[in-house]
Amino acid sequence: MSGVVAVIDYGMGNLHSVASALEHVGADKVVVTHDAEQIRQADRVVFPGVGAMRDCMAEIRRLECDKLLADALLEQHKPVLAICVGMQALLGHSEENNGVDCLNLVDGQVRYFGNPLTSVDGERLKVPHMGWNEVRQTRDHPLWQGIEDGTRFYFVHSYYVQANDRELVVGALDYGVAADAALARDNLFATQFHPEKSHTAGLKLLKNFLAWDGQR
């Protein structure tokens, strides 16, 4: 039983598509909210996001979603799924907008892909990285259950994550540079890709999240 899933709403991201995908794979109830009490009472938390990091961080702090997320992760120990900019916001610092301090819940940086960006074969790569890319599963995790290594997921981003603790990396991608596609620690799982836009594999990951007890 998934119980109640709270999708944190700080005004950034296609929250409707995330909520619809969670409902599609069997969530008992999904609430899209920044209300502190609803988030505290939820059984699981999803932290999505798209857009400029400076704007995202300003709204996250204004609405005190930073405190709610830290409480869910560190105090209540409930399963948390962070998606795209939601994943990036967990890190210590982003190079976007000449530098933005993030939540520092995960030790690491968010870096710009660079321009020009080229593949190992010398092919020019577009930034933002928009489209499908293989994800290498670097460590087993319950959210990978039933998803083959090397499965393609959908990405939209100009910046990429590098966690300092490489033990946290459970998924990797190559797009001109080696980047972290998924991180996991205790009751946290975070993806740079959008599972809600990744068809069968993405829906399977969301279904796995609903069944996950927050243990490695």
CSV table of C-alpha atoms in Angstrom, one decimal:
chain,number,residue,atom,x,y,z
A,1,MET,CA,0.0,0.0,0.0
A,2,SER,CA,1.5,3.4,-1.0
A,3,GLY,CA,-0.6,5.4,1.4
A,4,VAL,CA,-0.6,9.2,0.8
A,5,VAL,CA,2.0,10.6,-1.5
A,6,ALA,CA,2.8,14.4,-1.1
A,7,VAL,CA,4.2,16.1,-4.2
A,8,ILE,CA,5.9,19.2,-2.9
A,9,ASP,CA,4.6,22.3,-4.8
A,10,TYR,CA,6.9,25.3,-4.8
A,11,GLY,CA,5.6,26.6,-8.1
A,12,MET,CA,8.3,25.0,-10.3
A,13,GLY,CA,7.7,21.9,-12.5
A,14,ASN,CA,5.0,20.0,-14.3
A,15,LEU,CA,3.4,18.7,-11.1
A,16,HIS,CA,0.3,17.5,-12.8
A,17,SER,CA,2.2,15.0,-15.0
A,18,VAL,CA,4.1,13.7,-11.9
A,19,ALA,CA,0.8,13.3,-9.9
A,20,SER,CA,-1.0,11.7,-12.8
A,21,ALA,CA,1.8,9.2,-13.3
A,22,LEU,CA,1.8,8.3,-9.6
A,23,GLU,CA,-2.0,7.8,-9.7
A,24,HIS,CA,-1.6,5.7,-12.9
A,25,VAL,CA,0.7,3.2,-11.2
A,26,GLY,CA,-1.5,2.8,-8.2
A,27,ALA,CA,-0.9,5.5,-5.6
A,28,ASP,CA,-3.7,5.4,-3.0
A,29,LYS,CA,-3.9,9.2,-2.8
A,30,VAL,CA,-1.7,12.0,-4.3
A,31,VAL,CA,-1.7,15.5,-2.9
A,32,VAL,CA,0.1,18.4,-4.6
A,33,THR,CA,0.9,20.8,-1.8
A,34,HIS,CA,3.3,23.0,0.1
A,35,ASP,CA,1.2,22.8,3.2
A,36,ALA,CA,3.4,21.7,6.1
A,37,GLU,CA,0.8,19.5,7.8
A,38,GLN,CA,-0.1,17.6,4.7
A,39,ILE,CA,3.5,16.9,3.9
A,40,ARG,CA,4.2,15.8,7.4
A,41,GLN,CA,1.3,13.4,7.4
A,42,ALA,CA,2.0,11.9,4.0
A,43,ASP,CA,3.6,8.4,3.8
A,44,ARG,CA,5.9,9.4,0.9
A,45,VAL,CA,7.2,12.6,-0.5
A,46,VAL,CA,8.1,13.5,-4.1
A,47,PHE,CA,10.3,16.6,-4.7
A,48,PRO,CA,10.1,17.5,-8.4
A,49,GLY,CA,11.3,20.6,-10.2
A,50,VAL,CA,12.2,22.3,-13.5
A,51,GLY,CA,13.4,25.8,-14.3
A,52,ALA,CA,16.2,28.2,-13.1
A,53,MET,CA,17.9,27.1,-9.9
A,54,ARG,CA,18.0,30.6,-8.4
A,55,ASP,CA,14.2,31.0,-8.8
A,56,CYS,CA,13.6,27.4,-7.5
A,57,MET,CA,15.8,27.9,-4.4
A,58,ALA,CA,14.1,31.3,-3.6
A,59,GLU,CA,10.7,29.7,-3.7
A,60,ILE,CA,11.8,26.6,-1.8
A,61,ARG,CA,13.1,28.8,1.0
A,62,ARG,CA,10.2,31.2,1.0
A,63,LEU,CA,7.7,28.5,1.4
A,64,GLU,CA,10.0,26.7,3.9
A,65,CYS,CA,9.9,23.5,1.7
A,66,ASP,CA,13.6,23.1,2.6
A,67,LYS,CA,12.7,22.5,6.3
A,68,LEU,CA,9.8,20.2,5.3
A,69,LEU,CA,12.1,18.1,3.0
A,70,ALA,CA,14.8,17.9,5.6
A,71,ASP,CA,12.3,16.8,8.2
A,72,ALA,CA,10.9,14.1,5.9
A,73,LEU,CA,14.4,12.8,5.1
A,74,LEU,CA,16.2,13.1,8.4
A,75,GLU,CA,13.6,13.0,11.1
A,76,GLN,CA,10.6,11.1,9.8
A,77,HIS,CA,12.7,8.8,7.6
A,78,LYS,CA,9.9,8.4,5.0
A,79,PRO,CA,10.6,7.5,1.4
A,80,VAL,CA,11.5,10.5,-0.7
A,81,LEU,CA,11.9,10.7,-4.5
A,82,ALA,CA,13.6,13.8,-6.0
A,83,ILE,CA,13.3,14.5,-9.7
A,84,CYS,CA,15.4,16.7,-12.1
A,85,VAL,CA,15.9,20.1,-10.5
A,86,GLY,CA,14.6,18.5,-7.3
A,87,MET,CA,17.7,16.3,-7.4
A,88,GLN,CA,20.0,19.2,-8.2
A,89,ALA,CA,18.6,21.3,-5.3
A,90,LEU,CA,19.7,18.6,-2.8
A,91,LEU,CA,23.4,19.3,-3.6
A,92,GLY,CA,25.6,21.9,-2.0
A,93,HIS,CA,26.1,24.4,-4.9
A,94,SER,CA,25.1,24.9,-8.5
A,95,GLU,CA,27.2,26.7,-11.2
A,96,GLU,CA,23.9,28.1,-12.7
A,97,ASN,CA,23.3,31.8,-12.6
A,98,ASN,CA,27.0,32.5,-11.6
A,99,GLY,CA,26.6,30.3,-8.6
A,100,VAL,CA,23.7,29.4,-6.3
A,101,ASP,CA,23.8,27.8,-2.9
A,102,CYS,CA,21.5,24.8,-2.7
A,103,LEU,CA,20.1,22.7,0.2
A,104,ASN,CA,23.4,20.9,1.0
A,105,LEU,CA,21.5,17.7,1.9
A,106,VAL,CA,23.9,15.8,-0.4
A,107,ASP,CA,27.6,16.7,-0.6
A,108,GLY,CA,28.4,17.6,-4.2
A,109,GLN,CA,28.0,20.1,-7.0
A,110,VAL,CA,25.8,20.9,-10.0
A,111,ARG,CA,28.0,21.7,-13.0
A,112,TYR,CA,27.4,23.2,-16.5
A,113,PHE,CA,27.8,20.7,-19.4
A,114,GLY,CA,29.9,23.3,-21.3
A,115,ASN,CA,29.8,24.8,-24.7
A,116,PRO,CA,30.9,23.4,-27.0
A,117,LEU,CA,30.2,19.9,-25.8
A,118,THR,CA,31.3,16.9,-27.8
A,119,SER,CA,31.0,13.2,-27.6
A,120,VAL,CA,34.0,10.8,-27.5
A,121,ASP,CA,33.6,10.5,-31.3
A,122,GLY,CA,33.9,14.2,-31.7
A,123,GLU,CA,30.2,14.7,-32.4
A,124,ARG,CA,28.8,18.1,-31.3
A,125,LEU,CA,26.2,17.6,-28.6
A,126,LYS,CA,23.4,20.0,-27.9
A,127,VAL,CA,22.9,21.8,-24.6
A,128,PRO,CA,20.4,21.5,-23.0
A,129,HIS,CA,20.6,17.7,-23.1
A,130,MET,CA,17.0,17.0,-24.1
A,131,GLY,CA,15.9,13.5,-25.0
A,132,TRP,CA,16.5,9.8,-24.3
A,133,ASN,CA,19.8,8.5,-22.8
A,134,GLU,CA,20.9,5.1,-21.4
A,135,VAL,CA,21.3,4.9,-17.7
A,136,ARG,CA,23.9,2.5,-16.3
A,137,GLN,CA,22.9,1.0,-13.0
A,138,THR,CA,26.1,1.3,-10.9
A,139,ARG,CA,24.5,-0.3,-7.8
A,140,ASP,CA,21.5,-2.4,-7.0
A,141,HIS,CA,18.5,-0.7,-5.5
A,142,PRO,CA,14.9,-1.6,-4.9
A,143,LEU,CA,13.8,1.1,-7.3
A,144,TRP,CA,15.7,-0.6,-10.2
A,145,GLN,CA,13.7,-3.8,-9.7
A,146,GLY,CA,12.4,-5.0,-13.0
A,147,ILE,CA,14.3,-2.4,-15.0
A,148,GLU,CA,17.2,-3.6,-17.2
A,149,ASP,CA,20.6,-2.0,-16.9
A,150,GLY,CA,21.1,0.3,-19.8
A,151,THR,CA,17.5,1.3,-20.1
A,152,ARG,CA,16.8,4.7,-21.7
A,153,PHE,CA,15.2,7.4,-19.7
A,154,TYR,CA,14.1,10.9,-20.7
A,155,PHE,CA,16.2,13.9,-19.7
A,156,VAL,CA,15.9,17.7,-20.0
A,157,HIS,CA,18.8,19.6,-18.4
A,158,SER,CA,21.7,21.9,-19.0
A,159,TYR,CA,23.5,21.2,-15.7
A,160,TYR,CA,24.6,17.8,-14.3
A,161,VAL,CA,25.2,16.4,-10.8
A,162,GLN,CA,28.5,15.2,-9.4
A,163,ALA,CA,28.2,13.8,-5.9
A,164,ASN,CA,31.4,13.8,-3.8
A,165,ASP,CA,30.5,10.5,-2.2
A,166,ARG,CA,30.6,8.1,-5.1
A,167,GLU,CA,29.0,5.4,-3.0
A,168,LEU,CA,25.7,7.4,-3.4
A,169,VAL,CA,25.7,7.0,-7.2
A,170,VAL,CA,23.2,4.3,-8.3
A,171,GLY,CA,22.8,5.4,-11.9
A,172,ALA,CA,25.2,7.1,-14.4
A,173,LEU,CA,24.9,8.6,-17.9
A,174,ASP,CA,27.4,9.8,-20.5
A,175,TYR,CA,26.7,12.9,-22.4
A,176,GLY,CA,30.0,14.5,-23.3
A,177,VAL,CA,30.9,14.1,-19.6
A,178,ALA,CA,30.3,11.4,-17.1
A,179,ALA,CA,27.3,12.5,-15.0
A,180,ASP,CA,25.2,11.1,-12.1
A,181,ALA,CA,21.8,10.0,-13.3
A,182,ALA,CA,20.5,8.7,-10.0
A,183,LEU,CA,21.6,9.0,-6.3
A,184,ALA,CA,20.4,7.0,-3.3
A,185,ARG,CA,21.0,7.2,0.4
A,186,ASP,CA,18.9,5.6,3.1
A,187,ASN,CA,15.3,6.8,2.4
A,188,LEU,CA,16.2,9.1,-0.5
A,189,PHE,CA,16.2,8.2,-4.2
A,190,ALA,CA,16.9,11.0,-6.7
A,191,THR,CA,16.9,11.0,-10.5
A,192,GLN,CA,18.2,13.6,-13.0
A,193,PHE,CA,15.8,12.0,-15.6
A,194,HIS,CA,12.0,12.4,-15.6
A,195,PRO,CA,10.4,9.0,-14.7
A,196,GLU,CA,7.0,10.5,-15.4
A,197,LYS,CA,8.1,11.1,-19.1
A,198,SER,CA,10.0,7.9,-19.5
A,199,HIS,CA,7.1,5.6,-20.5
A,200,THR,CA,7.2,2.0,-19.3
A,201,ALA,CA,10.5,2.1,-17.5
A,202,GLY,CA,9.7,5.4,-15.8
A,203,LEU,CA,6.3,4.1,-14.7
A,204,LYS,CA,7.9,1.0,-13.3
A,205,LEU,CA,10.4,3.1,-11.3
A,206,LEU,CA,7.4,5.1,-9.8
A,207,LYS,CA,5.6,1.9,-9.0
A,208,ASN,CA,8.7,0.6,-7.3
A,209,PHE,CA,8.8,3.8,-5.3
A,210,LEU,CA,5.3,3.3,-4.1
A,211,ALA,CA,6.2,-0.2,-2.8
A,212,TRP,CA,9.6,0.9,-1.3
A,213,ASP,CA,10.0,0.9,2.5
A,214,GLY,CA,12.8,3.4,2.4
A,215,GLN,CA,15.5,0.9,3.1
A,216,ARG,CA,18.5,0.2,0.8
